[in-house]
Amino acid sequence: MGLEEAKEFKDRCSQCAAVSWGLTDEGKYYCTSCHNVTEKSREVINTGAIPNTKIQAINRGLKRKRKLEKGWDWYVCEGFQHILYQQAKALQTLGVGPELKNEVLHNFWKRYLQKSKQAYCKNPVYTSRRKTTVLEDNPSHSDWDSEPELLSDLSCPSFVESGAESQPDVHTQKPFPIIKASQSETASVCSGSLDGVEYSLRKEKGIVKMTVPRTLAFCYLSLLWQRETITLADLLRFVEEEHIPYINAFQHFPEEMKLYGRDKGIFAIESWPNYEDIYKKIIEIATFLDLPRFPDITEDCYLHPNILCMKYLMEVNLPDEMHDLTCHVVKVTGMGEVDFLTFDPIAKKAKTVKYDVQAVAVIVVVLKLLFLLDDNLEWSLSNIAEKYNEKNEEDKPWFDFRKWYQVMKKAIDEKKQKWEEARAKYLWKSEKPLYHSAIDRSVVYKRREMVVSLQKQFSTLVGSTPTVEKQSPSSFQFSWTEEGSDRTCFHGHSLQGVLKQKGQSLMTKNSLYWLSTQKFCKSYCKHVTTYEESNFSLSYQFILNLFSFLLRIKTSLLHEEVSLIEKRLFKAKYSTTKKKSSRSRKARKC
Amino acid sequence: MLTTTVIICHIVLLYIILMFLPLDDFFFNLKGMSDFSEELIRPTTEDEQGEPCVPSGTGMCLPWLQKHIETIATGGRQEKDFAQTTSACLSLIQEALLKHQWQRAAEYMHSYLQILEDSDSNKRQVAPEIIWRLGSEILYYHPKSSVETFNTFADRMKNIGVMNYLKISLQHALYLLHHGMLEDANRNLSQAETWRYGEKSSSQEVLINLIQAYKGLLQYYIWSKKKMELSQLDEDDYAYNTASQNMLNHSWKTSINLCALIQIPGVWDPFVKSYVEMLEFYGDQDGAREVLTNYAYDEKFPSNPNAHIYLYNFLKREKAPREKLISVLKILYQIVPSHKLMLEFHRLLRKSENEEHHKLGLEVLFGVLDFAGCTKNITAWRYLAKYLRQTLMGSHLAWVQEEWNSRKNWWPSFHFSCFRAKSDWKEDKALACEKALVAGLLLGKGCRYFRNISKQDHQVLKKKMKQMKKSVKKYSIVNPGL
């Protein structure tokens, strides 16, 4: 590349004394014989027409110290890029393949920059060219050279078609928009980044602006593309458990990237991600990026309901035998089909399956099929199982709902309490406090100091045992083993007590069923009516609470999912009950 | 003679009073900002109860409107998790304190401190006081805590914002007093006394007065110790003069410190008491009388029985005329009819020549015995028995009936039940006799209590019994004809 253009350069190479120059992507000369790269770049030599100051600005790049804040020049999108990079690295340490970071997320991000007209396009909002050249100018800088894949992307083969079009742009771009300089001067007054003020004021139609929660949407999209074994609920839980940088992610920015003023509003975050919110953002971003259909979710994928159901059955200590029933429900409802499961943002109505919520909802439906959960039948079935187990101690024990309830109730209550306490103890504030302007900088720092010293004082009063030991990341929150009497493991228990042989197939003894809702919104949203806890049986409430705690979602969301599955499962019944103006709440199992 | 513990008792009492004083309102303009004073620039309309309301022309309070405004301010968004977890943390601290789990409380406190960095300036402003209250409680009880830790904590908290300096200084001093470190406490108070920050608000002024008064109280303690030393010395001893000179010095300083506070309406019992003691010691009777009269009669002061007791005791020492003593106790009678001074009041009334006073004397006795705490007060019963007989002899039947009418429904079961008779006889025979006489006079000889007691056979009391029966027969209000 660029051998023609390099002809003007006639100096001898400092290493091998040859005069054979090529141009690097960044516009620097390199010796074709010994591959030594010079400090001189092409612009300096052949763009004599450009005023000197600008050239210097380009050359000094990120390292140019600004008078006011002594930091690097950086753009908001670079901040997000850094966060994404950190998150991708964290995912990699969680066991995700390196392609996620190097290819998928990288390309998504490039595509985002292009779509939001920040780079890789004809008229970028900000000049990304300076950024990219500059970044590659300093490959020796420790903080940045570890991520060449993310940043020096121009030579990367892009899997996104439109990405290829953008490549030549970089070289045909105007070097620097004139307004830039004055803008950056005013901007520096109230933000550490060059474009913090503009960024927070930017309100273009059709552009999805980057926010910290949206970084998680990017992560999830790449996980989904790779069909990794991390669900959305898992991802958010890892964030909460601090295995993935999110809150105060800006702390890991290089020292020279100063944040203040408007940057605070952009990068500081005081809430944990919320499932529904991130879910919406996933779809939003996927549509904005105009992504093609994602790789198929087939039966051997982790996200397939059959596999997820197995996982959650293990998690909540239910018998393995229930898996046959969940598979049956999945089959009857058609939820295991590739077209149903695969995310296709281009489709008319983009929506992705909430794999984890759905799998859990299937289990709830199966529990309702087996035990009815009307605060009555489940207990009488438990009595039968208990008696049987007393008589036949040698045999494989029948599953006893009451006993399971007791074990789970205790376990979940303990877990919940620990979780609540850990949340209450969570330290939100970063060691690097953010301030609004130079005026309150000293106040903010002083306050920080005060808090630290007070904390030090109280930490001496705390017991010697570390209060919250960081858990190692796991997709399981419980582990059930046969040992220990109060934590009975029900995985091996049989469902004989609740099933009966009919011809060749097994039937549930319970022949009744009640629907979680019969009224769906008549409008487009297909929403179910809201979940009013007190209208439902205690066992149902317990089970919903159990699962929604595991997924850290609202019970109403799970209830909604259950209702949607029931709607698919009892399609026929729904239409008839509707006609009958829903006189009975019970529908017989088909 | 006063010991430290006595002072501390007073202090604890005052400490409680202090807690109920109107707390300074946190928001007023100050000049010369430093540290965290940026928080104070914006005046906010938030009253002390923490119930924000919207000030409007008519003084109406519309909490819903404020809520509405708040949601607009947050852009209709939900409360952030930061706010949720910190408030959860606060309630966990409170729970731990309630259960005396100091270590656990300290753990949560460690996290709660971040509220000082809350981006919500309203919360940030109230945080220091909450942290101070909880933190000082933890440090007071935590086994690993020491005076040094408490001192560092207090010094730090004093300087977060400016509004809490005086209050924390005062409480810090009280803590030191509790640990017997009088000198440190004194130093602390002196420091706080000279502290100024821009314009003082009226509430801060009260605090400064309080701080001075506590300093005065400490000096009083030293003075009274000196007084004790002096009383052990011989007057001819050459040390006597220097000692008394020393005392004089102290009292002068003390009175300056104390008198400012006493002018402000409030309950200042220990301060008034020590101030008066010193005035009296130096023979300034008029000054002492003025202070006490003002303390008891100034309408701006809250109703305070002790004020009248102090005044009465002072007048008694002064040998004031009976009429005057009666007028003081009359007010006390209205506030605390069961006070033990009421018997003394009765005696005064009895001795008076005024007919009205005689009637009041009866009223007072009945009043005392209305209270469950006084049912076994033998003096009260003896007085009543004697005075009833006397009154009936003096043919003031109407007075008795007037008092009895409101009590005849409940006194018989309250005082004169069969069970009472038995237990009284068992515990205190003299009391039982007095009560029996009263019962007989009020209810006639047929009443259970009287019958029960008069049936008892006792050698020593035989004569008394006989007298009793005679009196009842003659004067009982039930059968006045016989």
Coordinates of C-alpha atoms in Angstrom, one line a residue, chain A residues 35-540:
Chain A
H35 CA 10.3 -2.4 8.2
N36 CA 11.5 0.4 10.3
V37 CA 8.8 3.0 10.7
T38 CA 9.8 6.7 10.8
E39 CA 8.3 9.3 12.9
K40 CA 7.7 11.4 9.9
S41 CA 4.3 11.2 8.4
R42 CA 3.2 12.0 4.9
E43 CA 1.0 14.9 5.7
V44 CA 3.9 16.9 7.1
I45 CA 5.8 16.6 4.0
N46 CA 3.4 17.0 1.2
T47 CA 0.7 19.3 2.6
G48 CA 2.7 22.4 2.8
A49 CA -0.4 24.4 2.1
I50 CA -2.0 23.6 5.4
P51 CA -1.1 26.1 8.1
N52 CA 1.5 24.8 10.5
T53 CA -0.6 24.9 13.6
K54 CA -3.0 22.3 12.3
I55 CA -0.3 20.0 11.4
Q56 CA 1.1 20.2 14.8
A57 CA -2.3 19.6 16.2
I58 CA -2.5 16.4 14.2
N59 CA 0.9 15.3 15.2
R60 CA 0.6 15.9 18.8
G61 CA -2.6 14.1 18.8
L62 CA -3.8 12.5 22.0
K63 CA -0.7 13.4 23.8
R64 CA -1.1 17.1 23.3
K65 CA -1.6 18.6 26.7
R66 CA -4.3 21.1 26.9
K67 CA -3.7 24.2 28.9
L68 CA -6.8 23.8 31.1
E69 CA -6.9 20.2 32.1
K70 CA -3.6 18.6 31.1
G71 CA -5.3 15.6 29.7
W72 CA -5.5 14.1 26.3
D73 CA -8.0 15.2 23.7
W74 CA -10.6 12.5 23.5
Y75 CA -14.1 12.0 22.2
V76 CA -17.1 10.6 24.0
C77 CA -17.3 7.7 21.5
E78 CA -13.7 6.8 22.5
G79 CA -14.8 6.6 26.1
F80 CA -17.6 4.2 25.2
Q81 CA -15.1 2.2 23.0
H82 CA -12.9 1.9 26.0
I83 CA -15.8 0.7 28.2
L84 CA -16.8 -1.8 25.5
Y85 CA -13.2 -3.0 25.3
Q86 CA -13.1 -3.5 29.1
Q87 CA -16.4 -5.4 29.0
A88 CA -15.3 -7.6 26.2
K89 CA -12.1 -8.4 28.0
A90 CA -14.1 -9.3 31.1
L91 CA -16.3 -11.5 29.1
Q92 CA -13.3 -13.2 27.7
T93 CA -12.0 -14.0 31.2
L94 CA -15.5 -15.4 31.9
G95 CA -14.7 -18.0 29.2
V96 CA -16.2 -16.4 26.1
G97 CA -14.2 -17.1 22.9
P98 CA -11.8 -14.4 21.7
E99 CA -13.8 -13.9 18.5
L100 CA -16.4 -12.1 20.4
K101 CA -14.1 -9.3 21.2
N102 CA -11.9 -9.3 18.1
E103 CA -14.6 -9.8 15.5
V104 CA -18.2 -9.5 16.5
L105 CA -18.2 -6.7 19.0
H106 CA -15.6 -4.9 17.1
N107 CA -17.7 -5.0 13.9
F108 CA -20.9 -4.1 15.7
W109 CA -19.1 -1.1 17.1
K110 CA -17.7 0.0 13.8
R111 CA -21.1 -0.3 12.3
Y112 CA -22.5 1.8 15.0
L113 CA -19.9 4.5 14.5
Q114 CA -20.8 4.5 10.8
K115 CA -24.5 4.5 11.3
S116 CA -24.4 7.3 13.8
K117 CA -22.1 9.2 11.4
Q118 CA -19.2 9.4 13.8
A119 CA -16.7 7.5 11.6
Y120 CA -16.4 5.4 8.5
C121 CA -18.6 7.7 6.4
K122 CA -18.3 10.6 4.1
N123 CA -19.3 13.4 6.5
P124 CA -18.7 12.4 10.0
V125 CA -20.1 14.5 12.8
Y126 CA -16.8 14.6 14.4
T127 CA -13.6 14.0 12.5
S128 CA -12.8 10.5 13.3
R129 CA -9.9 10.5 11.0
R130 CA -7.7 12.4 13.4
K131 CA -8.7 10.0 16.1
T132 CA -7.8 6.9 14.1
T133 CA -4.5 8.2 12.9
V134 CA -3.6 9.5 16.2
L135 CA -4.3 6.3 17.9
E136 CA -2.1 4.5 15.6
D137 CA 0.5 7.1 16.0
N138 CA 1.2 5.9 19.4
P139 CA 1.3 2.1 19.3
S140 CA 3.9 2.2 22.0
H141 CA 1.4 3.6 24.6
S142 CA 0.7 0.8 27.0
D143 CA -2.9 1.5 27.6
W144 CA -3.8 1.4 24.0
D145 CA -1.5 -1.0 22.3
S146 CA -3.2 -3.9 23.9
E147 CA -6.3 -3.4 21.8
P148 CA -5.1 -3.0 18.3
E149 CA -8.0 -5.2 17.1
L150 CA -10.5 -2.8 18.3
L151 CA -8.9 0.4 17.2
S152 CA -6.7 -0.1 14.1
D153 CA -9.6 -1.5 12.3
L154 CA -9.1 -0.2 8.8
S155 CA -7.3 -3.3 7.5
C156 CA -9.6 -5.7 9.3
P157 CA -11.7 -7.8 7.0
S158 CA -15.1 -6.6 7.8
F159 CA -18.0 -9.0 7.8
V160 CA -20.4 -6.2 7.4
E161 CA -20.8 -5.3 3.8
S162 CA -21.2 -1.6 4.3
G163 CA -18.0 -1.5 6.3
A164 CA -16.0 -2.1 3.2
E165 CA -17.4 1.0 1.6
S166 CA -16.3 3.2 4.4
Q167 CA -12.7 2.2 4.2
P168 CA -11.4 4.5 1.5
D169 CA -13.2 7.4 3.1
V170 CA -10.6 7.8 5.7
H171 CA -8.1 8.9 3.2
T172 CA -10.3 11.2 1.2
Q173 CA -11.6 12.9 4.3
K174 CA -10.9 16.6 4.8
P175 CA -8.2 16.7 7.3
F176 CA -9.9 18.9 9.9
P177 CA -13.1 20.9 9.9
I178 CA -12.3 24.5 10.6
I179 CA -15.0 24.9 13.2
K180 CA -13.4 22.1 15.3
A181 CA -10.8 24.2 16.9
S182 CA -13.1 26.8 18.3
Q183 CA -15.6 24.2 19.3
S184 CA -13.1 22.3 21.3
E185 CA -12.0 25.4 23.1
T186 CA -15.6 26.2 24.3
A187 CA -16.2 22.5 25.0
S188 CA -13.2 22.3 27.2
V189 CA -14.9 24.6 29.7
C190 CA -17.5 22.1 30.7
S191 CA -16.3 18.7 29.8
G192 CA -13.1 16.7 29.8
S193 CA -13.9 15.1 26.5
L194 CA -13.7 17.2 23.3
D195 CA -17.3 16.8 22.4
G196 CA -19.0 16.2 25.8
V197 CA -21.1 19.3 25.5
E198 CA -22.1 18.8 21.9
Y199 CA -22.7 15.1 22.6
S200 CA -25.1 15.8 25.4
L201 CA -26.9 18.4 23.3
R202 CA -27.1 16.2 20.2
K203 CA -30.6 15.2 19.4
E204 CA -30.8 13.9 15.9
K205 CA -33.8 12.0 14.8
G206 CA -33.1 8.4 14.0
I207 CA -29.8 8.3 15.7
V208 CA -29.4 6.0 18.7
K209 CA -27.0 7.8 21.1
M210 CA -24.6 5.8 23.0
T211 CA -25.1 5.4 26.8
V212 CA -23.6 3.3 29.4
P213 CA -26.5 0.9 29.6
R214 CA -26.3 0.5 25.8
T215 CA -22.8 -0.9 26.1
L216 CA -24.5 -3.9 27.7
A217 CA -26.8 -4.2 24.7
F218 CA -23.8 -4.3 22.5
C219 CA -22.3 -7.0 24.7
Y220 CA -25.4 -9.1 24.7
L221 CA -25.8 -8.8 20.9
S222 CA -22.4 -10.1 20.4
L223 CA -23.0 -12.9 22.9
L224 CA -26.1 -13.8 21.0
W225 CA -24.4 -13.7 17.7
Q226 CA -21.8 -16.0 19.0
R227 CA -24.5 -18.1 20.6
E228 CA -22.5 -18.1 23.9
T229 CA -23.7 -19.7 27.1
I230 CA -24.6 -16.5 28.8
T231 CA -28.2 -15.3 28.9
L232 CA -29.2 -11.7 29.4
A233 CA -30.1 -12.4 33.0
D234 CA -26.7 -13.9 33.6
L235 CA -25.0 -10.9 31.9
L236 CA -26.8 -8.5 34.1
R237 CA -26.1 -10.6 37.2
F238 CA -22.4 -10.6 36.4
V239 CA -22.6 -6.8 36.1
E240 CA -24.2 -6.6 39.5
E241 CA -21.6 -9.0 40.9
E242 CA -18.9 -6.8 39.4
H243 CA -17.4 -9.4 37.1
I244 CA -18.1 -7.1 34.1
P245 CA -17.2 -3.4 34.4
Y246 CA -20.2 -1.2 34.3
I247 CA -20.7 1.2 37.2
N248 CA -17.8 3.5 37.3
A249 CA -16.4 1.8 34.3
F250 CA -14.7 5.2 33.5
Q251 CA -12.4 4.5 36.4
H252 CA -10.3 2.3 34.1
F253 CA -9.8 5.0 31.5
P254 CA -6.2 6.0 31.1
E255 CA -5.0 8.6 33.6
E256 CA -4.8 11.2 30.8
M257 CA -8.4 10.9 29.8
K258 CA -9.9 13.5 32.1
L259 CA -13.6 13.4 32.8
Y260 CA -15.6 16.2 34.3
G261 CA -18.5 18.5 33.6
R262 CA -20.9 17.0 31.0
D263 CA -18.9 13.8 30.9
K264 CA -20.4 13.1 34.3
G265 CA -23.9 12.9 32.9
I266 CA -22.7 10.7 30.1
F267 CA -20.5 8.2 32.0
A268 CA -21.5 8.2 35.6
I269 CA -24.2 5.7 36.4
E270 CA -26.1 5.2 39.7
S271 CA -28.3 2.3 38.9
W272 CA -27.8 -1.4 38.1
P273 CA -29.0 -2.4 34.6
N274 CA -32.6 -3.5 34.5
Y275 CA -33.6 -6.5 32.4
E276 CA -36.5 -5.0 30.6
D277 CA -34.7 -1.8 29.9
I278 CA -31.7 -3.5 28.4
Y279 CA -33.9 -5.8 26.5
K280 CA -35.5 -2.8 24.8
K281 CA -32.1 -1.3 24.1
I282 CA -30.9 -4.6 22.5
I283 CA -33.7 -4.5 20.0
E284 CA -33.3 -0.8 19.4
I285 CA -29.6 -1.1 18.7
A286 CA -30.0 -4.2 16.5
T287 CA -32.6 -2.3 14.4
F288 CA -30.5 0.8 14.3
L289 CA -27.5 -1.2 13.2
D290 CA -29.6 -2.9 10.6
L291 CA -28.2 -6.2 11.5
P292 CA -28.9 -9.3 9.4
R293 CA -30.6 -12.4 10.8
F294 CA -28.5 -13.8 13.7
P295 CA -27.1 -17.3 13.5
D296 CA -29.8 -20.0 14.1
I297 CA -30.6 -21.1 17.6
T298 CA -30.9 -24.9 17.1
E299 CA -31.5 -27.6 19.6
D300 CA -27.8 -28.0 20.5
C301 CA -27.5 -24.3 21.4
Y302 CA -27.4 -23.3 25.0
L303 CA -30.2 -20.8 24.4
H304 CA -32.6 -23.4 23.2
P305 CA -35.4 -23.8 25.7
N306 CA -34.7 -27.5 26.2
I307 CA -31.2 -26.9 27.4
L308 CA -32.1 -23.8 29.4
C309 CA -35.0 -25.7 31.1
M310 CA -32.6 -28.4 32.1
K311 CA -30.3 -25.8 33.5
Y312 CA -33.0 -24.1 35.5
L313 CA -34.5 -27.4 36.7
M314 CA -31.1 -28.1 38.2
E315 CA -30.8 -24.6 39.6
V316 CA -34.1 -24.8 41.5
N317 CA -33.6 -28.4 42.6
L318 CA -36.5 -29.9 40.7
P319 CA -36.5 -33.6 39.5
D320 CA -34.7 -34.3 36.2
E321 CA -37.8 -36.2 35.1
M322 CA -39.6 -32.9 34.6
H323 CA -37.4 -32.3 31.6
D324 CA -39.5 -34.6 29.5
L325 CA -42.5 -32.5 30.3
T326 CA -40.8 -29.2 29.5
C327 CA -39.6 -30.6 26.2
H328 CA -43.1 -31.7 25.5
V329 CA -44.5 -28.2 26.2
V330 CA -41.8 -26.6 24.1
K331 CA -42.7 -28.9 21.3
V332 CA -46.4 -28.4 21.5
T333 CA -46.1 -24.7 21.6
G334 CA -43.6 -24.6 18.8
M335 CA -41.2 -22.6 20.9
G336 CA -38.3 -24.8 20.0
E337 CA -38.4 -24.0 16.4
V338 CA -35.4 -22.2 14.8
D339 CA -37.5 -19.4 13.3
F340 CA -39.2 -18.7 16.6
L341 CA -35.9 -18.6 18.5
T342 CA -33.6 -16.9 16.1
F343 CA -33.3 -13.1 16.3
D344 CA -33.9 -11.3 13.1
P345 CA -33.7 -7.5 13.4
I346 CA -34.7 -6.9 9.8
A347 CA -37.9 -8.8 10.2
K348 CA -41.1 -6.8 10.1
K349 CA -41.4 -6.7 13.8
A350 CA -38.1 -7.1 15.4
K351 CA -38.1 -8.9 18.7
T352 CA -35.9 -11.4 20.3
V353 CA -36.9 -14.1 22.6
K354 CA -36.2 -13.6 26.3
Y355 CA -34.6 -17.1 26.4
D356 CA -34.1 -17.2 30.1
V357 CA -37.5 -15.9 31.1
Q358 CA -39.2 -18.1 28.6
A359 CA -37.4 -21.2 29.8
V360 CA -38.3 -20.5 33.4
A361 CA -41.9 -19.8 32.3
V362 CA -42.0 -23.2 30.7
I363 CA -41.0 -24.7 34.0
V364 CA -43.8 -22.8 35.8
V365 CA -46.3 -24.0 33.3
V366 CA -45.2 -27.6 33.8
L367 CA -45.4 -27.2 37.6
K368 CA -49.0 -25.9 37.1
L369 CA -49.8 -28.9 34.9
L370 CA -48.4 -31.3 37.5
F371 CA -49.5 -29.7 40.7
L372 CA -52.2 -27.2 39.6
L373 CA -50.8 -24.8 42.3
D374 CA -54.2 -23.9 43.7
D375 CA -53.0 -24.1 47.3
N376 CA -54.8 -27.4 47.6
L377 CA -53.9 -30.1 45.1
E378 CA -50.1 -29.7 45.5
W379 CA -50.4 -30.3 49.2
S380 CA -52.6 -33.4 48.9
L381 CA -50.3 -34.8 46.3
S382 CA -47.5 -34.1 48.8
N383 CA -49.2 -36.1 51.4
I384 CA -49.5 -39.1 49.1
A385 CA -45.8 -38.8 48.2
E386 CA -44.8 -38.5 51.8
K387 CA -46.7 -41.6 52.8
Y388 CA -45.2 -43.5 49.9
N389 CA -41.7 -42.4 50.8
E390 CA -42.2 -43.5 54.4
K391 CA -43.2 -47.0 53.3
N392 CA -40.7 -47.5 50.5
E393 CA -37.5 -46.1 51.9
E394 CA -35.4 -48.3 49.5
D395 CA -37.0 -47.1 46.3
K396 CA -36.4 -44.0 44.3
P397 CA -38.3 -41.4 46.3
W398 CA -41.4 -39.7 44.9
F399 CA -41.1 -36.0 44.5
D400 CA -42.7 -34.3 47.5
F401 CA -43.8 -30.8 46.7
R402 CA -44.1 -29.7 50.3
K403 CA -40.6 -30.9 51.2
W404 CA -39.2 -29.2 48.1
Y405 CA -41.0 -26.0 49.1
Q406 CA -39.5 -26.1 52.6
V407 CA -36.0 -26.6 51.3
M408 CA -36.3 -23.9 48.6
K409 CA -38.0 -21.4 50.8
K410 CA -35.2 -21.5 53.3
A411 CA -32.5 -21.4 50.7
I412 CA -34.1 -18.6 48.8
D413 CA -34.8 -16.5 51.9
E414 CA -31.2 -16.8 52.9
K415 CA -29.9 -16.0 49.5
K416 CA -32.3 -13.0 49.2
Q417 CA -31.2 -11.6 52.5
K418 CA -27.6 -11.9 51.7
W419 CA -28.3 -10.3 48.4
E420 CA -30.1 -7.4 50.0
E421 CA -27.4 -6.9 52.5
A422 CA -24.7 -6.9 49.8
R423 CA -26.7 -4.4 47.8
A424 CA -27.0 -2.1 50.9
K425 CA -23.3 -2.3 51.4
Y426 CA -22.5 -1.6 47.8
L427 CA -20.0 1.3 47.3
W428 CA -21.1 3.3 44.4
K429 CA -18.7 6.1 44.3
S430 CA -15.5 5.9 42.3
E431 CA -12.1 6.6 43.7
K432 CA -11.9 9.2 40.9
P433 CA -14.7 11.6 41.8
L434 CA -16.4 13.4 38.9
Y435 CA -17.1 17.1 39.2
H436 CA -19.1 19.6 37.2
S437 CA -16.5 22.3 36.8
A438 CA -13.1 23.4 37.8
I439 CA -14.7 25.5 40.6
D440 CA -16.2 22.6 42.5
R441 CA -13.3 20.3 41.8
S442 CA -11.6 20.9 45.1
V443 CA -14.8 20.6 47.0
V444 CA -15.6 17.3 45.4
Y445 CA -12.1 16.0 46.0
K446 CA -12.2 17.2 49.6
R447 CA -15.5 15.5 50.1
R448 CA -14.1 12.3 48.7
E449 CA -11.1 12.5 51.0
M450 CA -13.4 13.0 54.0
V451 CA -15.5 10.0 53.1
V452 CA -12.4 7.8 52.7
S453 CA -11.0 8.8 56.0
L454 CA -14.3 8.3 57.8
Q455 CA -14.6 4.9 56.1
K456 CA -11.2 4.0 57.2
Q457 CA -12.2 4.8 60.8
F458 CA -15.3 2.6 60.6
S459 CA -13.6 -0.2 58.9
T460 CA -11.4 -0.7 61.9
L461 CA -14.5 -1.4 63.9
V462 CA -15.7 -4.1 61.5
G463 CA -14.8 -7.7 62.4
S464 CA -11.7 -9.3 61.0
T465 CA -13.6 -11.4 58.5
P466 CA -14.0 -9.8 55.1
T467 CA -17.6 -8.7 54.9
V468 CA -18.4 -9.5 51.3
E469 CA -16.1 -12.0 49.7
K470 CA -16.4 -11.7 45.9
Q471 CA -18.0 -14.7 44.5
S472 CA -16.4 -16.3 41.5
P473 CA -18.7 -16.0 38.5
S474 CA -21.0 -18.9 37.9
S475 CA -24.1 -19.4 35.9
F476 CA -25.5 -21.3 38.8
Q477 CA -26.5 -19.6 42.0
F478 CA -27.3 -22.7 43.9
S479 CA -25.6 -26.0 44.1
W480 CA -27.5 -29.1 45.2
T481 CA -25.7 -32.2 46.2
E482 CA -27.0 -35.3 47.9
E483 CA -25.1 -34.5 51.1
G484 CA -26.6 -32.5 53.9
S485 CA -30.0 -33.3 55.3
D486 CA -31.5 -29.8 55.3
R487 CA -30.5 -29.2 51.7
T488 CA -32.0 -32.2 50.1
C489 CA -31.3 -32.7 46.5
F490 CA -34.5 -33.5 44.5
H491 CA -32.8 -34.1 41.1
G492 CA -33.1 -37.8 41.3
H493 CA -36.7 -38.0 42.7
S494 CA -39.4 -39.5 40.6
L495 CA -42.6 -38.1 39.3
Q496 CA -44.5 -41.4 39.6
G497 CA -46.8 -40.0 42.2
V498 CA -48.1 -37.4 39.9
L499 CA -48.2 -39.2 36.6
K500 CA -50.2 -42.2 35.5
Q501 CA -49.9 -44.6 32.6
K502 CA -52.5 -44.3 29.9
G503 CA -52.0 -46.6 27.0
Q504 CA -48.4 -46.1 25.9
S505 CA -48.0 -42.6 27.2
L506 CA -47.8 -41.0 30.6
M507 CA -50.5 -38.6 31.7
T508 CA -50.6 -36.2 34.6
K509 CA -52.8 -37.3 37.4
N510 CA -54.1 -33.8 37.7
S511 CA -56.5 -33.1 34.9
L512 CA -57.2 -29.5 35.8
Y513 CA -55.6 -26.3 34.8
W514 CA -56.1 -22.6 35.4
L515 CA -55.0 -19.8 33.2
S516 CA -52.9 -17.0 34.5
T517 CA -54.9 -14.6 32.4
Q518 CA -57.6 -14.6 29.9
K519 CA -57.6 -11.1 28.9
F520 CA -55.0 -9.9 26.5
C521 CA -54.8 -6.4 25.3
K522 CA -56.9 -6.0 22.2
S523 CA -54.4 -3.5 20.7
Y524 CA -51.2 -4.4 19.0
C525 CA -49.1 -4.8 22.1
K526 CA -50.5 -8.3 22.9
H527 CA -49.7 -7.4 26.5
V528 CA -51.2 -9.3 29.4
T529 CA -53.1 -7.5 32.1
T530 CA -50.9 -6.6 35.0
Y531 CA -50.0 -9.1 37.7
E532 CA -51.9 -8.5 40.8
E533 CA -50.2 -10.8 43.3
S534 CA -53.0 -11.2 45.8
N535 CA -55.3 -12.7 43.1
F536 CA -53.1 -15.8 42.8
S537 CA -52.5 -18.8 45.0
L538 CA -49.7 -18.7 47.5
S539 CA -47.8 -21.5 45.8
Y540 CA -47.9 -19.7 42.5

